[in-house]
Short mmCIF file of C-alpha atoms and ligand atoms in Angstrom, two decimals:
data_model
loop_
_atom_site.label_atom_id
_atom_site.label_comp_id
_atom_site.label_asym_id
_atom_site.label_seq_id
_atom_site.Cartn_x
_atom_site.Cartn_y
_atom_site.Cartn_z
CA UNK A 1 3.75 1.07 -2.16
CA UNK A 2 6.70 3.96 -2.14
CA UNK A 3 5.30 7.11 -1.96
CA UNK A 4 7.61 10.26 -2.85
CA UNK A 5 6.46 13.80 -1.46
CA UNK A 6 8.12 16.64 -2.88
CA UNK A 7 8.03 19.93 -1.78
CA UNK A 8 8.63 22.89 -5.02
CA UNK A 9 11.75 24.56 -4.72
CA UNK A 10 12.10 28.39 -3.46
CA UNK A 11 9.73 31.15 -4.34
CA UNK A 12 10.69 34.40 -5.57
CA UNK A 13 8.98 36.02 -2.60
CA UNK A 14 10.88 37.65 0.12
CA UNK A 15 11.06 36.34 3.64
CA UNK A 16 8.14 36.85 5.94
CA UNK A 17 5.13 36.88 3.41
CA UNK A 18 2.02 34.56 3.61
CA UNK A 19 1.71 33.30 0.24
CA UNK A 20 -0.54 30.78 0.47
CA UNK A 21 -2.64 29.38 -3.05
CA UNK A 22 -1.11 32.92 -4.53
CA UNK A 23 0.39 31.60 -8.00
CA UNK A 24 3.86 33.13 -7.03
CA UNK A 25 6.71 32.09 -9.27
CA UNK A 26 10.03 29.73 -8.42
CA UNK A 27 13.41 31.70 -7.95
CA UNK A 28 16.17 31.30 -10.73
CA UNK A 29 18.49 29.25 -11.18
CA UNK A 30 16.78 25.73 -10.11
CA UNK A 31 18.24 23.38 -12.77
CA UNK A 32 20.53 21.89 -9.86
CA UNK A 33 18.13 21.24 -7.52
CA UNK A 34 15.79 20.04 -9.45
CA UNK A 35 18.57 17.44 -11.10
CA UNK A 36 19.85 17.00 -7.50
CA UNK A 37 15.63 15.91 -6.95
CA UNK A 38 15.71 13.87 -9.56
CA UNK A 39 18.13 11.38 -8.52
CA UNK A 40 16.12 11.08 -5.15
CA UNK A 41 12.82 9.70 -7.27
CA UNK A 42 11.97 6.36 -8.60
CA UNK A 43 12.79 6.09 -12.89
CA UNK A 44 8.75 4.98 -12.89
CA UNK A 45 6.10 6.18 -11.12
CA UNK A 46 2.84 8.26 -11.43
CA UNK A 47 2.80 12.19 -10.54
CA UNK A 48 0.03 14.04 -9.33
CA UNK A 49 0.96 18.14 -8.42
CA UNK A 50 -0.74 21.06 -7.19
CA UNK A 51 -2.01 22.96 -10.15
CA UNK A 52 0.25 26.29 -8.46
CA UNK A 53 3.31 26.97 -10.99
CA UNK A 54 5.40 27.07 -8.10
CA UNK A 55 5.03 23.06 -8.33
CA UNK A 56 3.79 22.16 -11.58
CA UNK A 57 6.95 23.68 -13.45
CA UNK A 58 8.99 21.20 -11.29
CA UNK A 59 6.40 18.47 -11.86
CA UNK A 60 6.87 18.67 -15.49
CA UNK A 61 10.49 18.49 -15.21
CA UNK A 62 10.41 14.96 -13.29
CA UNK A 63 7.63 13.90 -15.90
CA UNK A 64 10.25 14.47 -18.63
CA UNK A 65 12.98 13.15 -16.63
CA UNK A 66 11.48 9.31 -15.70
CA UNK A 67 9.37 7.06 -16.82
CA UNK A 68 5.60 8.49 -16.09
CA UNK A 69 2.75 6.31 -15.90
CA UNK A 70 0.29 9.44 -15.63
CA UNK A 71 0.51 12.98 -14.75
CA UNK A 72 -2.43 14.46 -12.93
CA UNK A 73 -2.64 17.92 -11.49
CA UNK A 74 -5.13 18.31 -8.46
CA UNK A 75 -6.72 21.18 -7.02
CA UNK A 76 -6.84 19.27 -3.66
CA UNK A 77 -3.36 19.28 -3.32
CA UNK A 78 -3.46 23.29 -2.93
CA UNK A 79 -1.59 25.40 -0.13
CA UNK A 80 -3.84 26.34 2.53
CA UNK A 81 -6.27 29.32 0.96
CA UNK A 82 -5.21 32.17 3.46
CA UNK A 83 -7.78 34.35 2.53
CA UNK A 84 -7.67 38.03 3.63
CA UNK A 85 -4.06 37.42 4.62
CA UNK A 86 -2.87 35.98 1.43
CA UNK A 87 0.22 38.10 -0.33
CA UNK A 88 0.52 39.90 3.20
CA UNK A 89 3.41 39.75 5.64
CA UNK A 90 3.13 37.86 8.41
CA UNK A 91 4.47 40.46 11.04
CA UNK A 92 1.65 43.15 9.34
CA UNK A 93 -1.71 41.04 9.88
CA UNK A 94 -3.67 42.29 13.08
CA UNK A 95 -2.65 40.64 16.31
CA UNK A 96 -5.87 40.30 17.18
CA UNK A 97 -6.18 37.84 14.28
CA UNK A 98 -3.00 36.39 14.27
CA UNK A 99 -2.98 34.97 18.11
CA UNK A 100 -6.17 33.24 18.89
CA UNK A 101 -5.32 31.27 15.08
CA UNK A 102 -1.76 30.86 16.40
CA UNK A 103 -3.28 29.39 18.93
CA UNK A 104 -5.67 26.44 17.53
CA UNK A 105 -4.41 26.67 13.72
CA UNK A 106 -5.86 23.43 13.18
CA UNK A 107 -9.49 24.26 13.79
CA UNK A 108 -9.72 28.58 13.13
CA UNK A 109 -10.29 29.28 9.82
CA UNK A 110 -8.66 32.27 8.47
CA UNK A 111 -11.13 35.27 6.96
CA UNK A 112 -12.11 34.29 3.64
CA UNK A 113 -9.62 31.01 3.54
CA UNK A 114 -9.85 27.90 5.33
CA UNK A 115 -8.20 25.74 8.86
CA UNK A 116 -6.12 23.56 8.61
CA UNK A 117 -8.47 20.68 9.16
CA UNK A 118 -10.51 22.00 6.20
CA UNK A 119 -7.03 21.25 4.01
CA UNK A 120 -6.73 17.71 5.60
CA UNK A 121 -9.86 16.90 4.61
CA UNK A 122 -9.65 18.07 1.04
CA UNK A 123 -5.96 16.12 1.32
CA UNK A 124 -7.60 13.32 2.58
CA UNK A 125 -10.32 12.85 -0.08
CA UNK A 126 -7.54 13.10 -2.43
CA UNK A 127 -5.62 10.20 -0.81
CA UNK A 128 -8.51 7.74 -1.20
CA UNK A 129 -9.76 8.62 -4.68
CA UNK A 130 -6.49 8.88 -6.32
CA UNK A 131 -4.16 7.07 -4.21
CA UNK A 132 -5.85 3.98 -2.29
CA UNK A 133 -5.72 1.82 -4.97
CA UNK A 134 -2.45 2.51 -6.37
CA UNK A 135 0.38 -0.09 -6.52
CA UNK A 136 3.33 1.60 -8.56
CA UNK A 137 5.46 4.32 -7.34
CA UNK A 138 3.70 7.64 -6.35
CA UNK A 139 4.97 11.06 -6.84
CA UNK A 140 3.30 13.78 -5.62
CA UNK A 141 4.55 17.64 -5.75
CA UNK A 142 2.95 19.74 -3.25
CA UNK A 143 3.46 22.36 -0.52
CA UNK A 144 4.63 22.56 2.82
CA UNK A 145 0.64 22.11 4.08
CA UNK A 146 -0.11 19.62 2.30
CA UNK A 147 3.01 17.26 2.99
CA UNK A 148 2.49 17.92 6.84
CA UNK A 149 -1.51 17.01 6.29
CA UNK A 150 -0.54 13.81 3.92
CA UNK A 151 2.29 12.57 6.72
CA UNK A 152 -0.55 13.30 9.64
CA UNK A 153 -2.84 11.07 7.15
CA UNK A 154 -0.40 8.13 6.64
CA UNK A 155 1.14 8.11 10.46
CA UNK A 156 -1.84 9.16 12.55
CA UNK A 157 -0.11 11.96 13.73
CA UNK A 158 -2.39 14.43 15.42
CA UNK A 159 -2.65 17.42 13.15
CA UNK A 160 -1.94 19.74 15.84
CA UNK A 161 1.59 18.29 15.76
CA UNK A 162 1.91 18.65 12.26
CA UNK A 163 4.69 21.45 12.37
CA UNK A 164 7.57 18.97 14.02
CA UNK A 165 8.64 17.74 10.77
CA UNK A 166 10.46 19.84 8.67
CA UNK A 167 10.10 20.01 5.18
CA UNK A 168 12.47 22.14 3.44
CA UNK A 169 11.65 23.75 -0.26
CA UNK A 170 13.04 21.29 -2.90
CA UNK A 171 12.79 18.28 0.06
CA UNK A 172 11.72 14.61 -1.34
CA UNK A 173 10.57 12.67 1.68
CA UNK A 174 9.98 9.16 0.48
CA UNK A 175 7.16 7.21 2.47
CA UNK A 176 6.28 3.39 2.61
CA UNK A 177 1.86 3.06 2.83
C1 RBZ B 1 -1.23 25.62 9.03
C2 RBZ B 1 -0.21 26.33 8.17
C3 RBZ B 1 0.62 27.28 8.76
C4 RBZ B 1 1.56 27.93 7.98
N1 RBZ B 1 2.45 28.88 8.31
C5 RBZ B 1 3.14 29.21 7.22
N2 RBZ B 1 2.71 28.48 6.16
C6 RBZ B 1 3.29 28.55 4.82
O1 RBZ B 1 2.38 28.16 3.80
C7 RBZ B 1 2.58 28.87 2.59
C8 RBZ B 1 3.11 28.17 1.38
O2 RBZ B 1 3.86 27.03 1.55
P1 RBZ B 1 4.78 26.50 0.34
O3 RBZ B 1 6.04 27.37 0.31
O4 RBZ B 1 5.16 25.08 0.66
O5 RBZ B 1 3.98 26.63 -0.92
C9 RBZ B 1 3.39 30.07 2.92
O6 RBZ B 1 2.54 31.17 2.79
C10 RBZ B 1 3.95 29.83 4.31
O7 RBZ B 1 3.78 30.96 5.07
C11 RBZ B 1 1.71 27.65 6.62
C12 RBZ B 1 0.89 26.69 6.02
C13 RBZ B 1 -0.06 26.02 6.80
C14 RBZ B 1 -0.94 24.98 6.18
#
């Protein structure tokens, strides 16, 4: 079964900020990209999306655009909650909190948010109740996070490895399960 993981296209916040599940909105114009997305995706399929605007404004695009089976939007498929450091830059939150989860992202959670192994899990549970049993074309429009943690899922990749692939706002990355 294809598999089509598609990260939303660029945010209207500037560089540097840790945005997390903050419903921030998508910069203008994206009509290009998202027709230059298009022609990357299957004409049939089924779409599940994070529920963030960011994603589900380009979800609803594609729906309109090809044949959909179903549409489905998913609070598993969330960006990481950052908690405390959520709408903060990234060069402003307190060393002292920063390293040590620099250090072991995957298992620190961050205050009032979650690890990343926390998201995987949530990921994962998504991946067995909504995709296991699927045999058409999947779509799924999601975040940065949760592309790395669905890739780990399908590969085995350890999840402290994660970060070596890249995945680029408005990326389709097209996956055979
Ligand atoms: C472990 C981890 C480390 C990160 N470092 C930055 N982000 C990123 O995640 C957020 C949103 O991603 P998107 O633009 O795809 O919606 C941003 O705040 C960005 O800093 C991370 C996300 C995760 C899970």
């Amino acid at each position: 079964m294809e598999m089509y993981l598609v990260r939303h296209t660029e945010t209207i916040c500037e560089k540097g900020i840790c945005y997390g599940q903050s419903d921030v909105d998508i910069a203008e114009p994206f009509e290009n990209i998202f027709g230059s997305i298009i022609s990357k995706l299957p004409s049939e399929a089924v779409i599940f999306t994070s529920p963030l605007k960011r994603c589900v404004i380009l979800a609803k695009h594609i729906q309109e655009n090809i044949k959909t089976i179903s549409f489905q939007e998913d609070e598993r498929l969330k960006e990481m909650n950052f908690g405390d450091w959520e709408l903060k830059k990234w060069d402003e939150i307190p060393s002292e909190q920063l390293n040590p989860w620099m250090e072991d992202f995957v298992n620190i959670k961050v205050s009032n948010g979650e690890s990343f192994v926390e998201l995987h899990g949530r990921v994962g549970d998504f991946l067995s109740d909504k995709i296991a049993k699927t045999n058409v074309p999947v779509i799924i429009v999601a975040h940065a996070g949760i592309i790395r943690s669905i890739i780990c899922h399908q590969t085995s990749l350890p999840l402290k490895n994660a970060f070596t692939n890249k995945v680029d706002f408005g990326q389709v990355i097209k996956i055979e399960i």
